[in-house]
């Protein structure tokens, strides 16, 4: 299936492209070493590619190189002795799938197992595209539900926070705090419950030391980089055990008529305009008014999210041609151009200034001029996907800075987080004034 939003990305099953198998396995990823030693995964991951290649998706770029893979398995959930999503999550669903395959049990559900993006291609909204393709693949094979034992990808920053508490945390717009959970919810997923023992890695102290570089010489919890919870160490007994909790997410498919074109960063509601653009009701509901009694940090971040949601609202329900329309005769601005510009500004201030990542432009300059506003042939869904993805990255970057008054040096200037957030509010407020005029000129819609 060709990805319609990015003509240079092609997603296919491994059954259709078996020649990609070796490159797929050799793809550079960012999984921590210790996760490779879960015994269930060690035994069964390779069998998915060998025995269920129609449930393995591989994405290649314009050069033909593999940039992402996604594994899923069919299994029988609604059968005797099951019925509920298991507390042992990832391990259990893998064992069920291959037990069912061996005994000829007809599957009724598909479980996501892995979505993995090449280390050099992260930050480009590919995870949401692979999730959408996984859902589409399951529907095409007659399934009505995809489930996922999801590994929250920012939980490792808070290993001592109970996952039951972490998973309930939301942003001002009501979406989950965790970026990977947000991708699933935006794609139509529903968070069901925690699976407390989704993966178990039990190994000798020597193995843990080789994987992590940590001493593992004291009894009790050991905080390990990229681990969602601490590893329990027993030096007198010579071993340490990691029991990883995940989160079960359900993706009903029967009513999701648009998910094949929806990805990370797009709104969860049914659209009534261009694909990937929120419907008017969903966009209005996402505008959460900031608290009138909040402290500095909460107030500033809430106002920035409110301005982001306002731009989405001004674009809601419009067709691609309307979004590209330069509706004010004296201006070269369009709503789509504003969205693309917002994505660039988010990346510039948060990824490059706050985090120092040195990321290049999403749409490089043409003859020295900004390409953000050159929208004649611009892809609407791509623009909204990139914008939402950059907003998510910006929120994570800001949340990682302890104080609004903490500073960073960038190109000879010193900036505080307070300045960056305040500047971004000003940036959006100014362009939302432009968006007001553009929207009224397009279809007469007005509103603050």
Coordinates of N, CA and C in Angstrom, one line a residue, residues 296-297 300-301 303-305 307-308 342 344-356 390-391 393-399 401 403-410 413-430:
X296 N 2.5 30.3 37.5 CA 3.1 30.8 36.2 C 3.3 29.7 35.2
X297 N 3.8 28.6 35.6 CA 4.1 27.5 34.6 C 2.9 26.9 34.0
X300 N 1.2 29.6 31.7 CA 1.8 29.8 30.4 C 1.7 28.6 29.4
X301 N 1.9 27.4 30.0 CA 1.7 26.2 29.1 C 0.3 26.0 28.6
X303 N -1.9 28.5 28.2 CA -2.2 29.5 27.2 C -1.6 29.1 25.8
X304 N -0.4 28.5 25.8 CA 0.2 28.1 24.6 C -0.6 27.0 24.0
X305 N -1.1 26.0 24.7 CA -1.9 24.9 24.2 C -3.2 25.5 23.7
X307 N -3.7 28.5 22.3 CA -3.4 29.1 21.1 C -3.2 28.0 20.0
X308 N -2.5 26.9 20.3 CA -2.3 25.8 19.3 C -3.7 25.3 18.9
X342 N 3.8 27.0 11.7 CA 3.8 26.7 13.1 C 4.6 25.5 13.4
X344 N 7.3 24.5 11.8 CA 8.7 24.9 11.7 C 9.1 25.7 13.0
X345 N 8.2 26.5 13.4 CA 8.6 27.4 14.6 C 8.7 26.5 15.8
X346 N 7.7 25.5 16.0 CA 7.8 24.6 17.1 C 9.2 23.9 17.1
X347 N 9.5 23.4 15.9 CA 10.8 22.6 15.8 C 12.0 23.6 16.1
X348 N 11.9 24.8 15.6 CA 13.1 25.7 15.8 C 13.3 26.1 17.3
X349 N 12.2 26.4 18.0 CA 12.4 26.9 19.4 C 12.6 25.7 20.4
X350 N 11.8 24.7 20.2 CA 11.9 23.6 21.3 C 12.9 22.6 20.9
X351 N 12.9 22.0 19.7 CA 13.9 21.0 19.4 C 15.3 21.6 19.3
X352 N 15.4 22.7 18.7 CA 16.8 23.2 18.4 C 17.3 24.2 19.5
X353 N 16.5 25.1 20.0 CA 16.9 26.0 21.0 C 16.9 25.3 22.4
X354 N 15.8 24.8 22.8 CA 15.6 24.2 24.1 C 16.4 22.9 24.2
X355 N 16.3 22.0 23.2 CA 17.0 20.7 23.3 C 18.3 20.7 22.6
X356 N 18.6 21.6 21.8 CA 19.9 21.7 21.1 C 20.1 20.5 20.1
X390 N 5.3 17.9 16.1 CA 6.2 18.8 16.6 C 5.7 19.4 17.9
X391 N 4.4 19.7 18.0 CA 3.8 20.2 19.2 C 4.0 19.2 20.4
X393 N 6.4 17.0 20.6 CA 7.8 17.0 21.0 C 8.1 18.3 21.8
X394 N 7.5 19.4 21.5 CA 7.7 20.6 22.2 C 7.2 20.5 23.6
X395 N 6.1 19.9 23.8 CA 5.6 19.7 25.2 C 6.5 18.9 26.0
X396 N 7.0 17.8 25.4 CA 8.0 17.0 26.1 C 9.3 17.7 26.4
X397 N 9.7 18.5 25.5 CA 11.0 19.3 25.7 C 10.8 20.3 26.9
X398 N 9.6 21.0 26.9 CA 9.4 21.9 28.0 C 9.2 21.2 29.3
X399 N 8.5 20.1 29.3 CA 8.3 19.4 30.6 C 9.6 18.9 31.2
X401 N 12.4 20.4 31.3 CA 13.2 21.5 31.9 C 12.6 21.8 33.3
X403 N 12.7 24.3 35.5 CA 12.2 25.6 35.9 C 12.0 26.5 34.7
X404 N 11.0 27.4 34.7 CA 10.8 28.4 33.7 C 12.0 29.3 33.5
X405 N 12.8 29.4 34.6 CA 13.9 30.3 34.6 C 15.2 29.6 34.2
X406 N 15.2 28.3 34.0 CA 16.4 27.7 33.5 C 16.7 28.2 32.1
X407 N 18.0 28.3 31.8 CA 18.4 28.9 30.5 C 19.2 27.9 29.6
X408 N 19.2 28.2 28.4 CA 20.1 27.5 27.4 C 20.8 28.6 26.5
X409 N 22.0 28.2 26.0 CA 22.7 29.1 25.1 C 22.5 28.6 23.7
X410 N 22.2 29.5 22.8 CA 21.9 29.2 21.4 C 22.4 30.3 20.5
X413 N 23.3 33.7 22.1 CA 22.2 34.3 23.0 C 21.9 33.3 24.1
X414 N 21.4 33.8 25.2 CA 20.9 33.0 26.3 C 19.4 33.2 26.4
X415 N 18.7 32.0 26.5 CA 17.2 32.1 26.5 C 16.7 31.3 27.7
X416 N 15.7 31.8 28.4 CA 15.1 31.0 29.5 C 13.9 30.3 28.9
X417 N 13.5 29.2 29.5 CA 12.3 28.6 29.1 C 11.1 29.5 29.1
X418 N 11.0 30.4 30.1 CA 9.9 31.4 30.2 C 9.9 32.2 28.9
X419 N 11.0 32.7 28.4 CA 11.0 33.5 27.2 C 10.5 32.7 26.0
X420 N 11.0 31.4 25.9 CA 10.6 30.6 24.7 C 9.1 30.4 24.7
X421 N 8.5 30.0 25.9 CA 7.1 29.7 25.9 C 6.3 31.0 25.7
X422 N 6.7 32.1 26.3 CA 6.0 33.4 26.1 C 6.1 33.8 24.6
X423 N 7.3 33.7 24.0 CA 7.5 34.0 22.6 C 6.5 33.2 21.7
X424 N 6.4 31.9 22.0 CA 5.5 31.0 21.3 C 4.1 31.4 21.4
X425 N 3.7 31.8 22.6 CA 2.3 32.4 22.7 C 2.1 33.6 21.8
X426 N 3.1 34.5 21.8 CA 3.0 35.7 20.9 C 2.9 35.2 19.5
X427 N 3.8 34.3 19.1 CA 3.8 33.8 17.7 C 2.4 33.3 17.3
X428 N 1.9 32.4 18.1 CA 0.6 31.9 17.7 C -0.5 32.9 17.7
X429 N -0.5 33.8 18.8 CA -1.6 34.8 18.9 C -1.6 35.7 17.6
X430 N -0.4 36.1 17.2 CA -0.3 37.0 16.0 C -0.8 36.2 14.8

